[in-house]
């Protein structure tokens, strides 16, 4: 199983430090949710984990190798990434779109082979989009597109999956579908890290939460330890009904208090 280690990481965008002295470890076999208010540094943290933005101080390593010393192709083979807000511009059919996930394994100008086609078919089956294989991706619903883009990331065959705000603009049914898919991948042994705003989904599906505010980690642990009424008041400035008992945990924001 792959392990990502973040040690004392600080990241600046322009003159502003957006991630400040963050340390965390991510292991295969768990679904980790990164939560926090807008502008907390969540997306910048995951991009730094992938080597997409440089560290100002501190370090990120993947299985003990500094991420900056890994070739981009090797990073992509190890950690698949699905950024937020992807827009489809080209009218590709779904199968061809998902096959783009195999690019880290291909030499320049080469064609996909039998192993690649098998990986694409498996990824579409895991994301439950096999029946959409010959549909044009730009003509799909938002929920269908979300699962197709996840299938593309799964087609990489990486040991880890980093997903930034996968629930944005999805209806509740499709949100459940996506979170169940991420949980299955994690519990099958993959490292899965996702940035989330929906606190109920975070409580229900994540094994561990990292709560960020103003670039710093302010709480980390099991959902019940992180999602307390006091912590939500201090970080989000809200009062909330928190019920994490039973099999259907729930966090309902009630009102802003500042």
Short mmCIF file of C-alpha atoms in Angstrom, two decimals:
data_model
loop_
_atom_site.label_atom_id
_atom_site.label_comp_id
_atom_site.label_asym_id
_atom_site.label_seq_id
_atom_site.Cartn_x
_atom_site.Cartn_y
_atom_site.Cartn_z
CA UNK A 1 0.00 0.00 0.00
CA UNK A 2 1.21 3.50 -0.82
CA UNK A 3 1.93 6.06 1.91
CA UNK A 4 2.12 9.83 1.48
CA UNK A 5 3.91 11.80 4.19
CA UNK A 6 3.53 15.56 4.60
CA UNK A 7 6.02 17.15 7.01
CA UNK A 8 5.85 20.80 8.08
CA UNK A 9 4.51 21.82 4.67
CA UNK A 10 3.97 25.48 3.87
CA UNK A 11 2.87 26.71 0.44
CA UNK A 12 2.66 30.29 -0.80
CA UNK A 13 0.65 31.46 -3.80
CA UNK A 14 2.07 34.81 -4.79
CA UNK A 15 2.83 36.65 -1.57
CA UNK A 16 0.18 34.88 0.48
CA UNK A 17 0.89 31.75 2.49
CA UNK A 18 -2.11 29.47 1.98
CA UNK A 19 -0.83 26.29 3.67
CA UNK A 20 1.04 26.73 6.95
CA UNK A 21 3.22 24.08 8.61
CA UNK A 22 0.92 21.15 7.84
CA UNK A 23 2.00 17.63 8.79
CA UNK A 24 -0.08 14.55 7.97
CA UNK A 25 0.22 10.96 6.78
CA UNK A 26 -2.03 9.14 4.34
CA UNK A 27 -2.12 5.36 4.04
CA UNK A 28 -3.72 2.87 1.71
CA UNK A 29 -6.92 1.32 2.98
CA UNK A 30 -8.55 4.47 4.34
CA UNK A 31 -10.79 7.21 2.99
CA UNK A 32 -9.55 10.55 4.29
CA UNK A 33 -11.71 13.65 3.97
CA UNK A 34 -10.13 17.11 3.99
CA UNK A 35 -12.72 19.63 5.15
CA UNK A 36 -12.82 23.29 6.12
CA UNK A 37 -14.31 26.62 5.04
CA UNK A 38 -13.65 28.26 1.68
CA UNK A 39 -10.08 29.50 1.41
CA UNK A 40 -8.79 27.17 4.13
CA UNK A 41 -6.05 25.76 1.87
CA UNK A 42 -7.60 22.35 1.15
CA UNK A 43 -7.11 22.28 -2.62
CA UNK A 44 -3.62 23.74 -2.36
CA UNK A 45 -2.67 21.03 0.13
CA UNK A 46 -3.73 18.20 -2.17
CA UNK A 47 -2.04 19.85 -5.15
CA UNK A 48 1.18 20.09 -3.15
CA UNK A 49 0.84 16.42 -2.21
CA UNK A 50 0.83 15.65 -5.93
CA UNK A 51 3.82 17.85 -6.68
CA UNK A 52 1.71 20.29 -8.70
CA UNK A 53 2.66 23.31 -6.58
CA UNK A 54 6.05 23.73 -4.87
CA UNK A 55 6.59 23.74 -1.15
CA UNK A 56 7.83 26.94 0.43
CA UNK A 57 9.09 24.96 3.43
CA UNK A 58 8.66 21.37 4.56
CA UNK A 59 8.36 18.28 2.39
CA UNK A 60 6.06 15.74 0.75
CA UNK A 61 7.18 12.18 0.09
CA UNK A 62 5.54 9.17 -1.52
CA UNK A 63 6.78 5.90 -0.06
CA UNK A 64 9.82 7.73 1.24
CA UNK A 65 10.73 9.44 -2.06
CA UNK A 66 10.49 13.23 -2.22
CA UNK A 67 7.65 14.12 -4.56
CA UNK A 68 9.78 16.76 -6.30
CA UNK A 69 12.32 14.11 -7.27
CA UNK A 70 9.75 11.88 -8.95
CA UNK A 71 9.13 12.17 -12.66
CA UNK A 72 5.66 13.49 -13.47
CA UNK A 73 4.81 10.19 -15.18
CA UNK A 74 5.79 8.21 -12.08
CA UNK A 75 3.72 10.48 -9.83
CA UNK A 76 0.72 10.08 -12.13
CA UNK A 77 1.07 6.29 -12.07
CA UNK A 78 1.16 6.29 -8.27
CA UNK A 79 -1.52 8.88 -7.40
CA UNK A 80 -4.40 9.54 -9.78
CA UNK A 81 -5.89 13.02 -9.50
CA UNK A 82 -9.36 14.33 -10.24
CA UNK A 83 -9.40 18.13 -9.81
CA UNK A 84 -12.53 20.11 -9.08
CA UNK A 85 -14.63 21.76 -11.74
CA UNK A 86 -13.43 19.86 -14.80
CA UNK A 87 -15.16 21.00 -17.98
CA UNK A 88 -15.51 18.75 -21.02
CA UNK A 89 -14.77 20.63 -24.23
CA UNK A 90 -14.48 17.84 -26.80
CA UNK A 91 -17.32 15.52 -27.85
CA UNK A 92 -15.48 12.28 -27.08
CA UNK A 93 -17.35 9.08 -26.40
CA UNK A 94 -17.12 7.83 -22.83
CA UNK A 95 -14.84 4.88 -23.56
CA UNK A 96 -12.30 7.10 -25.30
CA UNK A 97 -12.48 9.68 -22.53
CA UNK A 98 -11.86 7.05 -19.86
CA UNK A 99 -8.97 5.65 -21.91
CA UNK A 100 -7.14 8.97 -21.40
CA UNK A 101 -6.46 7.71 -17.91
CA UNK A 102 -3.94 5.30 -19.43
CA UNK A 103 -1.70 8.08 -20.77
CA UNK A 104 0.86 7.81 -17.92
CA UNK A 105 1.53 4.24 -19.06
CA UNK A 106 1.98 5.00 -22.76
CA UNK A 107 5.03 6.06 -24.70
CA UNK A 108 4.59 9.19 -26.84
CA UNK A 109 2.43 8.58 -29.93
CA UNK A 110 1.77 4.96 -28.96
CA UNK A 111 -1.66 3.33 -29.00
CA UNK A 112 -3.39 1.63 -26.12
CA UNK A 113 -2.95 -2.13 -25.99
CA UNK A 114 -4.89 -5.07 -24.63
CA UNK A 115 -3.85 -4.41 -21.02
CA UNK A 116 -4.93 -0.78 -21.32
CA UNK A 117 -8.31 -1.74 -22.78
CA UNK A 118 -8.83 -4.20 -19.95
CA UNK A 119 -8.00 -1.49 -17.39
CA UNK A 120 -10.47 0.89 -19.05
CA UNK A 121 -13.24 -1.71 -19.05
CA UNK A 122 -12.60 -2.52 -15.38
CA UNK A 123 -12.60 1.15 -14.39
CA UNK A 124 -15.92 1.75 -16.18
CA UNK A 125 -17.42 -1.27 -14.44
CA UNK A 126 -16.24 -0.07 -11.01
CA UNK A 127 -17.71 3.38 -11.65
CA UNK A 128 -20.91 1.84 -13.10
CA UNK A 129 -20.58 3.63 -16.44
CA UNK A 130 -20.02 0.65 -18.73
CA UNK A 131 -23.47 1.12 -20.24
CA UNK A 132 -22.43 4.65 -21.26
CA UNK A 133 -19.36 3.53 -23.22
CA UNK A 134 -20.59 4.78 -26.59
CA UNK A 135 -22.40 7.89 -25.37
CA UNK A 136 -20.89 11.31 -26.07
CA UNK A 137 -19.51 12.60 -22.77
CA UNK A 138 -20.63 16.20 -23.33
CA UNK A 139 -24.23 15.00 -23.62
CA UNK A 140 -24.32 13.26 -20.24
CA UNK A 141 -26.01 14.49 -17.09
CA UNK A 142 -23.93 15.98 -14.31
CA UNK A 143 -24.09 12.79 -12.26
CA UNK A 144 -23.10 10.64 -15.21
CA UNK A 145 -20.19 12.93 -16.05
CA UNK A 146 -18.96 12.80 -12.46
CA UNK A 147 -18.83 9.00 -12.53
CA UNK A 148 -17.16 9.01 -15.96
CA UNK A 149 -14.44 11.35 -14.74
CA UNK A 150 -13.92 9.10 -11.73
CA UNK A 151 -13.66 6.15 -14.10
CA UNK A 152 -10.93 7.99 -16.01
CA UNK A 153 -8.99 8.43 -12.76
CA UNK A 154 -9.53 4.78 -11.84
CA UNK A 155 -8.28 3.69 -15.27
CA UNK A 156 -4.82 4.92 -14.30
CA UNK A 157 -4.54 1.88 -12.04
CA UNK A 158 -2.77 3.97 -9.39
CA UNK A 159 -2.35 2.94 -5.79
CA UNK A 160 -3.90 6.20 -4.64
CA UNK A 161 -6.72 8.49 -5.70
CA UNK A 162 -6.96 12.20 -4.85
CA UNK A 163 -10.32 13.80 -5.61
CA UNK A 164 -11.12 17.49 -5.11
CA UNK A 165 -14.79 18.31 -4.38
CA UNK A 166 -16.34 15.36 -6.25
CA UNK A 167 -19.85 16.16 -4.98
CA UNK A 168 -20.13 19.67 -6.38
CA UNK A 169 -23.39 20.21 -8.32
CA UNK A 170 -24.57 16.63 -7.82
CA UNK A 171 -28.00 15.69 -6.54
CA UNK A 172 -28.19 13.67 -3.28
CA UNK A 173 -28.52 10.31 -5.04
CA UNK A 174 -25.44 10.87 -7.15
CA UNK A 175 -23.55 12.18 -4.13
CA UNK A 176 -24.21 8.87 -2.39
CA UNK A 177 -23.10 6.94 -5.49
CA UNK A 178 -19.79 8.81 -5.63
CA UNK A 179 -19.05 8.49 -1.91
CA UNK A 180 -19.85 4.77 -1.94
CA UNK A 181 -17.48 4.36 -4.88
CA UNK A 182 -14.67 6.18 -3.06
CA UNK A 183 -15.27 4.14 0.10
CA UNK A 184 -15.15 0.88 -1.86
CA UNK A 185 -11.86 1.86 -3.45
CA UNK A 186 -10.35 2.76 -0.08
CA UNK A 187 -11.53 -0.37 1.66
CA UNK A 188 -10.14 -2.47 -1.19
CA UNK A 189 -6.70 -1.12 -0.28
CA UNK A 190 -6.29 2.15 -2.18
CA UNK A 191 -5.25 5.41 -0.58
CA UNK A 192 -8.19 7.77 -1.17
CA UNK A 193 -8.14 11.46 -0.23
CA UNK A 194 -11.07 13.72 -1.01
CA UNK A 195 -11.81 17.39 -0.39
CA UNK A 196 -15.40 17.81 0.82
CA UNK A 197 -17.80 20.53 1.92
CA UNK A 198 -20.74 18.26 2.81
CA UNK A 199 -20.14 17.47 6.48
CA UNK A 200 -22.79 14.76 6.66
CA UNK A 201 -21.17 12.89 3.77
CA UNK A 202 -17.80 13.36 5.42
CA UNK A 203 -19.13 11.94 8.68
CA UNK A 204 -20.89 9.03 7.02
CA UNK A 205 -18.20 7.77 4.66
CA UNK A 206 -14.76 8.96 5.75
CA UNK A 207 -12.55 6.93 8.06
CA UNK A 208 -10.56 10.00 9.06
CA UNK A 209 -11.03 13.75 8.70
CA UNK A 210 -8.52 16.58 8.50
CA UNK A 211 -10.11 19.94 9.32
CA UNK A 212 -8.29 23.00 7.98
CA UNK A 213 -8.76 26.68 8.69
CA UNK A 214 -6.62 29.57 7.44
CA UNK A 215 -4.03 27.19 6.04
CA UNK A 216 -3.57 25.17 9.21
CA UNK A 217 -4.80 21.81 10.45
CA UNK A 218 -7.01 22.54 13.45
CA UNK A 219 -8.38 19.05 14.07
CA UNK A 220 -7.67 15.54 12.82
CA UNK A 221 -9.09 12.13 13.63
CA UNK A 222 -12.24 10.07 13.42
CA UNK A 223 -15.36 12.01 12.36
CA UNK A 224 -16.80 11.88 15.88
CA UNK A 225 -13.65 13.54 17.25
CA UNK A 226 -13.54 16.29 14.62
CA UNK A 227 -17.17 17.18 13.97
CA UNK A 228 -18.12 18.55 17.35
CA UNK A 229 -20.53 21.43 17.84
CA UNK A 230 -17.78 23.45 19.51
CA UNK A 231 -15.31 22.90 16.67
CA UNK A 232 -17.89 23.75 13.99
CA UNK A 233 -18.73 26.93 15.87
CA UNK A 234 -15.09 27.97 16.06
CA UNK A 235 -14.07 27.09 12.48
CA UNK A 236 -17.21 27.64 10.40
CA UNK A 237 -18.93 30.18 12.63
CA UNK A 238 -22.14 28.15 12.75
CA UNK A 239 -24.33 26.37 15.20
CA UNK A 240 -25.16 22.86 14.04
CA UNK A 241 -27.11 19.79 15.01
CA UNK A 242 -24.57 16.98 15.24
CA UNK A 243 -25.74 13.38 15.61
CA UNK A 244 -22.97 10.89 14.88
CA UNK A 245 -24.60 7.94 16.59
CA UNK A 246 -25.91 4.93 14.72
CA UNK A 247 -25.39 4.04 11.08
CA UNK A 248 -26.56 7.34 9.58
CA UNK A 249 -24.50 10.19 11.11
CA UNK A 250 -25.75 13.67 10.40
CA UNK A 251 -24.42 17.24 10.61
CA UNK A 252 -27.04 19.93 9.94
CA UNK A 253 -25.96 23.60 9.98
CA UNK A 254 -28.61 25.67 11.76
CA UNK A 255 -27.44 29.28 11.74
CA UNK A 256 -24.42 31.50 11.36
CA UNK A 257 -23.29 32.91 14.68
CA UNK A 258 -20.66 35.41 13.62
#
